[in-house]
mmCIF file of C-alpha atoms in Angstrom:
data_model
loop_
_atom_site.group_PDB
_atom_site.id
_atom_site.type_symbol
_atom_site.label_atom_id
_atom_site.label_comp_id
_atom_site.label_asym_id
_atom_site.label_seq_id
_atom_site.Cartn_x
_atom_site.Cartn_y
_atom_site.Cartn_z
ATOM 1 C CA UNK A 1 -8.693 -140.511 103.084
ATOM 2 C CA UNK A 2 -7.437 -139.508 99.718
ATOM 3 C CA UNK A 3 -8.344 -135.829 100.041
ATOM 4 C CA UNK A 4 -6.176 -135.471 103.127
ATOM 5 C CA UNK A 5 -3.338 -137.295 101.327
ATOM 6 C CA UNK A 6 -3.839 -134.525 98.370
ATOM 7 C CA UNK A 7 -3.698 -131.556 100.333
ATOM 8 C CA UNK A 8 -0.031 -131.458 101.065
ATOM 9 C CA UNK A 9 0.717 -131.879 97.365
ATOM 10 C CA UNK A 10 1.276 -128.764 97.016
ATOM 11 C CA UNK A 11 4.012 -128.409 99.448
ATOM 12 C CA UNK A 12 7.364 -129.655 97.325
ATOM 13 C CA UNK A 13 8.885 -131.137 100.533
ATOM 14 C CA UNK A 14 6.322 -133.304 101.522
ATOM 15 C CA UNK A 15 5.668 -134.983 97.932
ATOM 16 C CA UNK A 16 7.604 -138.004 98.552
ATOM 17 C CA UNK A 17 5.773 -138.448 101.638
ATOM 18 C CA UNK A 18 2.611 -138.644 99.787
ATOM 19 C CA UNK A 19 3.964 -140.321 96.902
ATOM 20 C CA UNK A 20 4.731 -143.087 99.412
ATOM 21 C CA UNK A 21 1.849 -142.980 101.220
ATOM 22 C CA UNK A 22 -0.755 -143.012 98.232
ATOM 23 C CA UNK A 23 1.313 -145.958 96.864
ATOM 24 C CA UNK A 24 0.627 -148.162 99.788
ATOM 25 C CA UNK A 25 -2.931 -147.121 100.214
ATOM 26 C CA UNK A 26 -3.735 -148.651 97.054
ATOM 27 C CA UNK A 27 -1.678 -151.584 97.656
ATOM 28 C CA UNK A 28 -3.541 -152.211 100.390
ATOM 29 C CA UNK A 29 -7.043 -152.124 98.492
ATOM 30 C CA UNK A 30 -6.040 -154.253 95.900
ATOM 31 C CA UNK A 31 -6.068 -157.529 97.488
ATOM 32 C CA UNK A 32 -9.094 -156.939 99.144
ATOM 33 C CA UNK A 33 -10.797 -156.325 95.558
ATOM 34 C CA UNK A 34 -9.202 -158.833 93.691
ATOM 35 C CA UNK A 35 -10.176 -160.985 97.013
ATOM 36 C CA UNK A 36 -13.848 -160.056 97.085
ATOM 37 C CA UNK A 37 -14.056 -160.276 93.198
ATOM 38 C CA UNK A 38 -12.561 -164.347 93.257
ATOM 39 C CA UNK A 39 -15.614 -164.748 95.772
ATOM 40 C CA UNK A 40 -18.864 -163.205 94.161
ATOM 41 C CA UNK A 41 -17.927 -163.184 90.241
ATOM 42 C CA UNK A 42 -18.421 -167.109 89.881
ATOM 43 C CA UNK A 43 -21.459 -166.969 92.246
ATOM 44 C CA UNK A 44 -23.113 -164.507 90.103
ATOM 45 C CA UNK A 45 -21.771 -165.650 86.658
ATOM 46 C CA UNK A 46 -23.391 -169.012 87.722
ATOM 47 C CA UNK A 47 -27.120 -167.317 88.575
ATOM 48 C CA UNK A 48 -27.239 -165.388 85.630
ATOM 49 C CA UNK A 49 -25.965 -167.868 82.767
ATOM 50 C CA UNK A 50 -27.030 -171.506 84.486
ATOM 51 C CA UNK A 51 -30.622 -172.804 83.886
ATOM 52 C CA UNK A 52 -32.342 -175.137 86.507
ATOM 53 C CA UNK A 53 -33.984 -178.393 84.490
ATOM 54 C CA UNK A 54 -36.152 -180.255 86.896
ATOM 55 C CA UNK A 55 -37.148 -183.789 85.864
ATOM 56 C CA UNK A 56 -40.766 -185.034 86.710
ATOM 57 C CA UNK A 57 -42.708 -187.955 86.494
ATOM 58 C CA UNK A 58 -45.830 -189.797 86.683
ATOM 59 C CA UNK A 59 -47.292 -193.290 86.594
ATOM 60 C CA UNK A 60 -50.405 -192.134 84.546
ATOM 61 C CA UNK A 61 -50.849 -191.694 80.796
ATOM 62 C CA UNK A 62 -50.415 -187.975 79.368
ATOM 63 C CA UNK A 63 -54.078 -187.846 78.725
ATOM 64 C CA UNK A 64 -54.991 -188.759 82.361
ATOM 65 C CA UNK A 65 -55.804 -186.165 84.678
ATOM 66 C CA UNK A 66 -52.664 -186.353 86.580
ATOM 67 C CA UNK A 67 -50.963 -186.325 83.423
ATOM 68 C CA UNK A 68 -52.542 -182.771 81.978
ATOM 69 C CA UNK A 69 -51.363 -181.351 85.617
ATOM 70 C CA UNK A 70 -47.739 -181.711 85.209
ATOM 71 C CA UNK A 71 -48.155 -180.682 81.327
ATOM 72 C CA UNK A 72 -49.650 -177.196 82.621
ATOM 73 C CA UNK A 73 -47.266 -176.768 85.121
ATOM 74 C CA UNK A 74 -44.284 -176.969 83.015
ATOM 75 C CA UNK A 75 -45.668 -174.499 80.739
ATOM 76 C CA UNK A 76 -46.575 -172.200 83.938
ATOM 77 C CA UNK A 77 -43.101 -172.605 84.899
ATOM 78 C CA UNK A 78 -41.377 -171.932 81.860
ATOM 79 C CA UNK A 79 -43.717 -168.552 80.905
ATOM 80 C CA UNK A 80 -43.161 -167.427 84.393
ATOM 81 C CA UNK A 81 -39.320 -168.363 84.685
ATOM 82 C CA UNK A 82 -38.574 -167.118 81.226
ATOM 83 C CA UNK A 83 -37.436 -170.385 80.758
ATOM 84 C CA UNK A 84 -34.609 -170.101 83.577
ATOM 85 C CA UNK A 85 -36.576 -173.099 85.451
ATOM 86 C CA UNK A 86 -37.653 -176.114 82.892
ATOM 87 C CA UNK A 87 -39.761 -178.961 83.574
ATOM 88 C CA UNK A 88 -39.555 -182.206 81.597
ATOM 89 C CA UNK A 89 -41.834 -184.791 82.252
ATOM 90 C CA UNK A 90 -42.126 -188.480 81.808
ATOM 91 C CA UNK A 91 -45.338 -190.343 81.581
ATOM 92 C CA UNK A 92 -46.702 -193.471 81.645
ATOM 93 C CA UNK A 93 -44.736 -194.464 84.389
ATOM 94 C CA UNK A 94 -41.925 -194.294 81.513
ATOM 95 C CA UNK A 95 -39.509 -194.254 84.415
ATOM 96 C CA UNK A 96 -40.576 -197.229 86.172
ATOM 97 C CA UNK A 97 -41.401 -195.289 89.295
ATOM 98 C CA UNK A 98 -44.563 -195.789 90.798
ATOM 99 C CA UNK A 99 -46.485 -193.203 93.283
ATOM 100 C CA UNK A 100 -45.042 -194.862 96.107
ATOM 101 C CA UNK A 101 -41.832 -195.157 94.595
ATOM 102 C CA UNK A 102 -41.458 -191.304 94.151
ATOM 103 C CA UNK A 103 -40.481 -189.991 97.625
ATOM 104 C CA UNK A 104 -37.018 -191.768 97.362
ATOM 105 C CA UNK A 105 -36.404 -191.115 94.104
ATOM 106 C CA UNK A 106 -36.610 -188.108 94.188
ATOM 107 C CA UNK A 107 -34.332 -187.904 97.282
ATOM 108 C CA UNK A 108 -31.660 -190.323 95.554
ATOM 109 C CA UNK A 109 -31.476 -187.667 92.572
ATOM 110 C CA UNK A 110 -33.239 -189.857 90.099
ATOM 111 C CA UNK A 111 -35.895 -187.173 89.531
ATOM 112 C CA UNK A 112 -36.184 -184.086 90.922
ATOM 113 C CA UNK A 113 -39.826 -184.133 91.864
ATOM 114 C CA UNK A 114 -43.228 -185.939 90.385
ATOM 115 C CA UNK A 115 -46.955 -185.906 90.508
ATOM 116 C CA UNK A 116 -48.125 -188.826 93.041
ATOM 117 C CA UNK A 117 -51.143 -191.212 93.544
ATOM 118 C CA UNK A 118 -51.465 -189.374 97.271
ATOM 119 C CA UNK A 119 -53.052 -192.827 98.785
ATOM 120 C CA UNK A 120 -49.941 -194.806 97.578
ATOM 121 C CA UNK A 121 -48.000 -192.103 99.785
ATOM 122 C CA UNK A 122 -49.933 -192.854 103.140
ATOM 123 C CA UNK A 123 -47.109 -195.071 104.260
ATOM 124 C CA UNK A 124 -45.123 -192.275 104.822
ATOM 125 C CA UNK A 125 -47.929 -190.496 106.986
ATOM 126 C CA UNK A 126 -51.445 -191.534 107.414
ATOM 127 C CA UNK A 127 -52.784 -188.002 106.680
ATOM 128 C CA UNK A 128 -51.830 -187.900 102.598
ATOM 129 C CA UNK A 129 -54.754 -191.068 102.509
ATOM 130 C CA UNK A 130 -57.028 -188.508 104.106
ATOM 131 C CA UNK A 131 -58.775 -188.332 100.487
ATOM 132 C CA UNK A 132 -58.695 -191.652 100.042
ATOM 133 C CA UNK A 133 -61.064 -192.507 103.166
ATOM 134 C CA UNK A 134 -64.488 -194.202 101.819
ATOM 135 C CA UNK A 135 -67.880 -192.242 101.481
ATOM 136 C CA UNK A 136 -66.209 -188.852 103.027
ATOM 137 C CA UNK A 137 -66.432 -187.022 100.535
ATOM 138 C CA UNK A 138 -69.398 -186.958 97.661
ATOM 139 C CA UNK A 139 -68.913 -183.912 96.031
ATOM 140 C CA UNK A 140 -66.484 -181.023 94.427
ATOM 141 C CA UNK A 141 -66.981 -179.273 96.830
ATOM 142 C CA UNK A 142 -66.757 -180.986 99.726
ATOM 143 C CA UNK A 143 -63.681 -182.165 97.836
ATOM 144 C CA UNK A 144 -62.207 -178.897 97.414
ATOM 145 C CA UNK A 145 -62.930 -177.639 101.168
ATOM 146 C CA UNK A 146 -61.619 -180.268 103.067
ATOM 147 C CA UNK A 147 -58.432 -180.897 100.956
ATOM 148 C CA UNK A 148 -57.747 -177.123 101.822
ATOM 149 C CA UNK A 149 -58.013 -177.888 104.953
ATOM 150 C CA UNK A 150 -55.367 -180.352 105.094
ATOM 151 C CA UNK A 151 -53.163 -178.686 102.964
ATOM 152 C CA UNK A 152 -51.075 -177.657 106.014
ATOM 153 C CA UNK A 153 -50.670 -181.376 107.136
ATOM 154 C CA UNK A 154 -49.997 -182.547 103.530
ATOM 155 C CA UNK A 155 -47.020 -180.361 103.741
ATOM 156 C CA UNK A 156 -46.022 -180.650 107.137
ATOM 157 C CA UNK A 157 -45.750 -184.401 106.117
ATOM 158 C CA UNK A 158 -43.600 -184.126 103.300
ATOM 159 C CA UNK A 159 -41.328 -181.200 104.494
ATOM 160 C CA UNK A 160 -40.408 -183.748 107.383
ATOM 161 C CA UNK A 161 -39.451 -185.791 104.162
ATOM 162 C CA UNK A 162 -37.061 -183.320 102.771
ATOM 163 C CA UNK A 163 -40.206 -182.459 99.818
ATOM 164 C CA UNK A 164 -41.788 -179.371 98.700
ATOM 165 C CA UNK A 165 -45.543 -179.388 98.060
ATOM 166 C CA UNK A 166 -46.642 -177.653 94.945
ATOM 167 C CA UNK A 167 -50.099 -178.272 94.100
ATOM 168 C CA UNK A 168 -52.847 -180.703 94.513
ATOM 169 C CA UNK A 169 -55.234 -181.951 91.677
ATOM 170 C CA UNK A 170 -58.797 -183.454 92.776
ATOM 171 C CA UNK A 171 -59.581 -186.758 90.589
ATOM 172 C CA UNK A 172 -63.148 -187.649 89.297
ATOM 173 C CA UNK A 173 -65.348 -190.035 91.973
ATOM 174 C CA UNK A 174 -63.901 -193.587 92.175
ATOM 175 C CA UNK A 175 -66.567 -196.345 91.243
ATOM 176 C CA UNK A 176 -65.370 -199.853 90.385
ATOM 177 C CA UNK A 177 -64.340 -201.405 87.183
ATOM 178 C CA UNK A 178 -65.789 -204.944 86.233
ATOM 179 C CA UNK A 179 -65.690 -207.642 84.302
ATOM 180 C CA UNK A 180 -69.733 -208.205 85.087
ATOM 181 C CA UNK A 181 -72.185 -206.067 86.227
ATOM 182 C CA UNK A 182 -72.465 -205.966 89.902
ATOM 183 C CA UNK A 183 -76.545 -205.913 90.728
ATOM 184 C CA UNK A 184 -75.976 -206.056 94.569
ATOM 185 C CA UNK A 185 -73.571 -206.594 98.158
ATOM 186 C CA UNK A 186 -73.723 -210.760 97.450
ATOM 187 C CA UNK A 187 -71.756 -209.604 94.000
ATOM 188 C CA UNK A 188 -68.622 -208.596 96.282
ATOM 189 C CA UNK A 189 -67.471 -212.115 96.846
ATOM 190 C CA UNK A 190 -66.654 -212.750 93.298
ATOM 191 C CA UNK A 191 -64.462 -210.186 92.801
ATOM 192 C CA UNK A 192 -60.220 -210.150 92.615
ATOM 193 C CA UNK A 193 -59.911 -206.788 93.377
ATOM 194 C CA UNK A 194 -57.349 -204.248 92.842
ATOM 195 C CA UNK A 195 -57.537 -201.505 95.226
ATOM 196 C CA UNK A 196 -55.522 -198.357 95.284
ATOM 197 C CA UNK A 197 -54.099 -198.138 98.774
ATOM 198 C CA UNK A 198 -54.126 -199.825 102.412
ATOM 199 C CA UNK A 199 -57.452 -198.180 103.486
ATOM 200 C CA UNK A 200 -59.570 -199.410 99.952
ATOM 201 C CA UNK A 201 -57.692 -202.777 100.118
ATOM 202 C CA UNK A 202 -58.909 -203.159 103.957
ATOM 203 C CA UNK A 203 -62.758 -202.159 102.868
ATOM 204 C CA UNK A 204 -62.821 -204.405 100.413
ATOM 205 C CA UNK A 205 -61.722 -207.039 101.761
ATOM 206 C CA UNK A 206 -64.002 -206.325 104.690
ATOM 207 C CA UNK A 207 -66.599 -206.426 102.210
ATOM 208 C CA UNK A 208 -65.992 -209.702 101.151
ATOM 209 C CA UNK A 209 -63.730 -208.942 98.169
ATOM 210 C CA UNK A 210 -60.651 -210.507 97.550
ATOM 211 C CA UNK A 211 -58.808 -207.580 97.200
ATOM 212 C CA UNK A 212 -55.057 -206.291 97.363
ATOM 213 C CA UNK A 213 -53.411 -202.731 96.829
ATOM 214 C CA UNK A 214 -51.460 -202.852 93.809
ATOM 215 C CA UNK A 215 -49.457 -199.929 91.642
ATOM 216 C CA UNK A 216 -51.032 -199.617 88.349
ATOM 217 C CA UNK A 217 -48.486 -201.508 86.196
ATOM 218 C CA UNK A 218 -48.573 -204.338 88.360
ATOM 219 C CA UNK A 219 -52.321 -204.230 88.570
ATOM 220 C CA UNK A 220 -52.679 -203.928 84.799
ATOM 221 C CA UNK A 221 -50.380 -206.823 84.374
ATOM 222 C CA UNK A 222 -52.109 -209.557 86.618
ATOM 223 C CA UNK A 223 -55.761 -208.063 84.564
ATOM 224 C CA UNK A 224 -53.786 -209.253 81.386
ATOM 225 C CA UNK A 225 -53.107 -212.248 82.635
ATOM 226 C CA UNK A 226 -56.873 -213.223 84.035
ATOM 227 C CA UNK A 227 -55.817 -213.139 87.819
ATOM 228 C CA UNK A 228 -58.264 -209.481 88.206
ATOM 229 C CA UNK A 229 -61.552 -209.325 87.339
ATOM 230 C CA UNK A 230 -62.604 -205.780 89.168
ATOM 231 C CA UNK A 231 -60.619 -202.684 89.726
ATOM 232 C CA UNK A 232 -61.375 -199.683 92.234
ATOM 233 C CA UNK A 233 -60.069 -196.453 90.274
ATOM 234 C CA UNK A 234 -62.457 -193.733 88.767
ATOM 235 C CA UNK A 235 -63.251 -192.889 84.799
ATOM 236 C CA UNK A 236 -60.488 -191.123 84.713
ATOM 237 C CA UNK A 237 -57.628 -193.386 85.505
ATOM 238 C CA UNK A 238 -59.863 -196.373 84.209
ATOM 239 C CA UNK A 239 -60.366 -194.319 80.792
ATOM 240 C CA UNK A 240 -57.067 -193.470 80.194
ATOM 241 C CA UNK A 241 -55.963 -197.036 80.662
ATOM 242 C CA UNK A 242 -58.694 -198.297 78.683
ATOM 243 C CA UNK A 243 -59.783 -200.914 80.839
ATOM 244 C CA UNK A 244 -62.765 -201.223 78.869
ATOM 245 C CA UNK A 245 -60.775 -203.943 76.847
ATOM 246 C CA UNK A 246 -60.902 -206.334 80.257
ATOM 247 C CA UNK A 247 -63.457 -204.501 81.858
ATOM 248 C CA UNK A 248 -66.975 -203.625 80.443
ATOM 249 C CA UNK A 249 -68.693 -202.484 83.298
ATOM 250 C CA UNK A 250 -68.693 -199.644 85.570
ATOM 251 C CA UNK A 251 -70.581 -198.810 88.679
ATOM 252 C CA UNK A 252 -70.547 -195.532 89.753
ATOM 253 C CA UNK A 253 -70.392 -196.364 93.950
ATOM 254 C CA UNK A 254 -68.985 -192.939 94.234
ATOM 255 C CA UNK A 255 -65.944 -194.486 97.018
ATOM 256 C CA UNK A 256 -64.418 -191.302 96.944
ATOM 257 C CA UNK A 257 -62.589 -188.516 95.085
ATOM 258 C CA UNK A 258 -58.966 -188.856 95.648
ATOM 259 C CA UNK A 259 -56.096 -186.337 95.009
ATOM 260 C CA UNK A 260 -52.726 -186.721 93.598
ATOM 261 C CA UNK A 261 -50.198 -183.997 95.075
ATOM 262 C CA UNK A 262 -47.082 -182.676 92.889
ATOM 263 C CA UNK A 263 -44.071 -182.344 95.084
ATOM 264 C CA UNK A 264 -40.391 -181.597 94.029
ATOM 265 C CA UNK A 265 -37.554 -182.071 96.493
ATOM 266 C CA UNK A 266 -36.785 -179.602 99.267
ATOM 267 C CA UNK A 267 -32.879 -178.671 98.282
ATOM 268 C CA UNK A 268 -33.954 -178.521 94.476
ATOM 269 C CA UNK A 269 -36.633 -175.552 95.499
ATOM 270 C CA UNK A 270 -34.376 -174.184 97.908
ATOM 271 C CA UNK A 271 -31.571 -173.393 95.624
ATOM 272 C CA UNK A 272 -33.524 -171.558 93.571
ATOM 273 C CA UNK A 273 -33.553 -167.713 93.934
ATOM 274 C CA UNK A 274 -36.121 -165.920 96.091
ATOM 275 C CA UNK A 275 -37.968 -164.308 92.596
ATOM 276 C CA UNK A 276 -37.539 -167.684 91.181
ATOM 277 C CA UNK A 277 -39.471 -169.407 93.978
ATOM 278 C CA UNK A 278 -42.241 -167.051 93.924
ATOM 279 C CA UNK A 279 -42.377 -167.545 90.148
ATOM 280 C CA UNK A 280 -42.565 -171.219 90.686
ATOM 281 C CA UNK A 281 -45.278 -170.949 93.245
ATOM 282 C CA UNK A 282 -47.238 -169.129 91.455
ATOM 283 C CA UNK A 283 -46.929 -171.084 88.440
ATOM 284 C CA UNK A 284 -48.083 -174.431 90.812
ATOM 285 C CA UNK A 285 -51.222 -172.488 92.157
ATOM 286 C CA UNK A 286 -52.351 -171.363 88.353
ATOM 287 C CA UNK A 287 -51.964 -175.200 87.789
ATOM 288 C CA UNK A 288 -54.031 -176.041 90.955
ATOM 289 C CA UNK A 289 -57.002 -173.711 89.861
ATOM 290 C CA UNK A 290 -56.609 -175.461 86.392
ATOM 291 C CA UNK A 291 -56.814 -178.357 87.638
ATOM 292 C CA UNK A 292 -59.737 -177.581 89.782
ATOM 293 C CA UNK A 293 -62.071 -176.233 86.817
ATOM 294 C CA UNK A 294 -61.215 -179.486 84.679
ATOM 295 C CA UNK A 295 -63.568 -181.266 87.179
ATOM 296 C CA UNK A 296 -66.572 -179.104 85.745
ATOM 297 C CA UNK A 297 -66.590 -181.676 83.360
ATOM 298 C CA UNK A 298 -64.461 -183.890 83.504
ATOM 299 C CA UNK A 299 -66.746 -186.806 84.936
ATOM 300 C CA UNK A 300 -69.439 -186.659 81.907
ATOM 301 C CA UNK A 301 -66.733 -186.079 78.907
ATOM 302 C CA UNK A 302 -65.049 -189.514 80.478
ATOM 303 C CA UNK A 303 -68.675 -191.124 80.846
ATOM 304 C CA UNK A 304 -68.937 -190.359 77.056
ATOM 305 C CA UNK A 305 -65.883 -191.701 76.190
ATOM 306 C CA UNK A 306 -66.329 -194.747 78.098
ATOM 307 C CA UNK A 307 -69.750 -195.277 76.154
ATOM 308 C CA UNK A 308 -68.550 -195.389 73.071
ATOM 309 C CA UNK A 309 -66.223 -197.825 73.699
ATOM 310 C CA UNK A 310 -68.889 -200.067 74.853
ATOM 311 C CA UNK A 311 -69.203 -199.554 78.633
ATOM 312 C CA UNK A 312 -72.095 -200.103 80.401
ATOM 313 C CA UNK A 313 -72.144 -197.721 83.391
ATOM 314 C CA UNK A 314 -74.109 -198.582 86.474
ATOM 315 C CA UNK A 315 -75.277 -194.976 87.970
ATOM 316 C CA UNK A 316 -76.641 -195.327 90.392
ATOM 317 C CA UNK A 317 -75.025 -198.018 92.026
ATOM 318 C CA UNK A 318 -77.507 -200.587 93.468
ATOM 319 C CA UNK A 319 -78.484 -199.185 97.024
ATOM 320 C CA UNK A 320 -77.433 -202.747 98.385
ATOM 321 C CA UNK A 321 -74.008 -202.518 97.161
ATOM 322 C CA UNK A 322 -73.487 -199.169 98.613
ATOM 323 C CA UNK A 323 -74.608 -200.473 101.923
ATOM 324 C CA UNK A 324 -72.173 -203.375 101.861
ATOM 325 C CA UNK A 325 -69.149 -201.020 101.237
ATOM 326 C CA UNK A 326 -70.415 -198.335 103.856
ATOM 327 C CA UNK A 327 -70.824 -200.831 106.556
ATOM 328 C CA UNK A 328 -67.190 -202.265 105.872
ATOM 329 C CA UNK A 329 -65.734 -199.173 105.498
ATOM 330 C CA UNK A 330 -66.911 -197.537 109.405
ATOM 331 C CA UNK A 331 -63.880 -199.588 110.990
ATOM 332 C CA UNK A 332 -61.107 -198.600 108.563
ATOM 333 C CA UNK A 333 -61.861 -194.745 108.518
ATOM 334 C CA UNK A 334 -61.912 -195.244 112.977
ATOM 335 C CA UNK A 335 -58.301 -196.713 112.466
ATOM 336 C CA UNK A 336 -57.197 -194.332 110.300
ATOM 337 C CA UNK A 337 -58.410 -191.301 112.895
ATOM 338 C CA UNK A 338 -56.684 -192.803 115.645
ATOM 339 C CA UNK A 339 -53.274 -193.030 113.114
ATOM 340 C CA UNK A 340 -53.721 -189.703 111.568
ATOM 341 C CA UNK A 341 -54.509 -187.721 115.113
ATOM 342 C CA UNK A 342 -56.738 -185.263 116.096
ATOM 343 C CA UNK A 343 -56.111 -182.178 113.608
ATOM 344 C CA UNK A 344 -56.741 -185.251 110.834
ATOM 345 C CA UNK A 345 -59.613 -186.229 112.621
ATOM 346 C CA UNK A 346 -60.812 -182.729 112.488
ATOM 347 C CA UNK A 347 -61.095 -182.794 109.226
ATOM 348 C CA UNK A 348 -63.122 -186.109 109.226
ATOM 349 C CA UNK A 349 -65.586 -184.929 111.261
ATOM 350 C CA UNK A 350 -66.212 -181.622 109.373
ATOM 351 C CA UNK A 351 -66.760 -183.294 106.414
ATOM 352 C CA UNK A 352 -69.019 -185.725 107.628
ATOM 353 C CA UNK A 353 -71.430 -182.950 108.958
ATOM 354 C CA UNK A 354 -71.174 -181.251 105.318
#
């Protein structure tokens, strides 16, 4: 337009006309700049100079397995980020927020996101206790292949939730914590039990226990106060607790290997930019693999520990003890199919022929 409006500049008579002309064109573009520059500057300004903190938790010590995940992540996620996205984690359930507690925190704002106990989360869809189901699973990987499997389902159940999956961290096998040595099935009786979600609590008490699924503040508080006597958790959580101050004995029934899964809320990830995201998920998978290769040896190092502060580990279990807990335990994993459905029970039957 504005070399048509020159062109007759050189006629004297029609300069005016131009002069007018020109002065309304860029009237007319002003607005529309000063318009489009009100809308984008403050969106951009914002990306560029704001930083995103995301606040994490767990209910497990620092040391703990669960504990080391979230530590690597936020280091993942700051490298990768160049510190635009920071995580800051609390431990030792420092928040007061249990596994089962998490999902609606993080959806009232009180954190943005945490690493959970996944069995304390099967309330909010029987699939996230798939790796919680009894005898399933007996080794890494088994472990590994099956959770991969249900990876899809773990996040289907959590988007419907409003909660983005990040990673997933395998736990050592779970044998059971005692205040005696357990020599056989008739031993089951005597023990007040704390499982660590509906399934174990319903085997156990199946099995003649008199057990109950309790978060592990609660749990370590009624052990304090003599009302527990056993506890169904693996070296890991066990170690980092140091239950060997209650509980001297551990047999190694090898119940299962159980996952925790990180998650951080839906509208927190989606904010984020696009190269942020992929930063982020890339920063959760490093942490997965991490997590993964810690189970090398992570099972004898806690063994060790646990022997030097005077536990006496039962491994193998007695074969009568084992039998006990695998007869119980054929009705609760036939509920949990029929709750779960059949790309759940899929998965089941895979592993079983493994």
């Amino acid at each position: 337009m504005l070399p048509d409006l020159l062109l007759p500049m050189r006629y004297p008579a029609k300069r005016i006309r131009v002069i007018l002309a020109l002065a309304a064109f860029i009237l007319s573009v002003v607005p529309a700049t000063a318009q489009v520059t009100a809308q984008v500057t403050p969106q951009v300004t914002s990306q560029v100079n704001s930083q995103v903190t995301w606040r994490m938790t767990t209910e497990y010590p620092e040391n703990n397995i669960s504990g080391i995940g979230l530590t690597t992540f936020a280091s993942r996620v700051s490298e990768r980020t160049h510190g635009f996205v920071t995580v800051t984690n609390a431990f030792d359930n420092e928040l007061k927020i249990n596994s089962g507690q998490m999902p609606r925190a993080a959806l009232d704002g009180r954190i943005a996101g945490g690493d959970a106990f996944a069995g304390a989360l099967s309330g909010l869809d029987p699939v996230l206790g798939l790796s919680t189901l009894p005898f399933l699973v007996q080794s890494v990987e088994v472990a590994r292949a099956s959770n991969s499997r249900a990876r899809p389902l773990y996040e289907k159940a959590l988007a419907a939730r409003g909660l983005k999956l990040l990673y997933v961290t395998i736990w050592p096998a779970t044998g059971l914590w005692s205040e005696r040595s357990l020599d056989g099935g008739d031993d089951l009786p005597k023990l007040n039990l704390r499982a660590y979600d509906t399934n174990s609590s319903e085997v156990m008490r199946a099995a003649g226990a008199n057990a109950q699924f309790l978060p592990m503040d609660a749990a370590l508080a009624g052990l304090k106060e003599h009302r527990l006597n056993a506890f169904l958790t693996s070296g890991d959580g066990g170690a980092g607790r140091k239950l060997w101050d209650f509980l001297p004995h551990f047999t190694a029934i090898n119940y299962a290997m159980p996952i925790s899964i990180a998650f951080v809320r839906s509208d927190a990830f989606a904010q984020l930019a696009e190269p942020m995201q992929r930063e982020v998920l890339a920063a959760a998978a490093e942490t997965e693999q991490s997590q993964f290769a810690l189970l090398a040896h992570r099972t004898s190092e806690n063994y060790a520990r646990m022997r030097d502060n005077g536990v006496r580990i039962a491994e193998p279990a007695p074969p009568s003890l084992v039998a006990a807990l695998r007869k119980a335990a054929t009705p609760a994993i036939a509920a949990w199919e029929t709750q779960a459905g059949p790309d759940a029970a899929a998965i089941v039957e895979w592993a079983r022929q493994q």
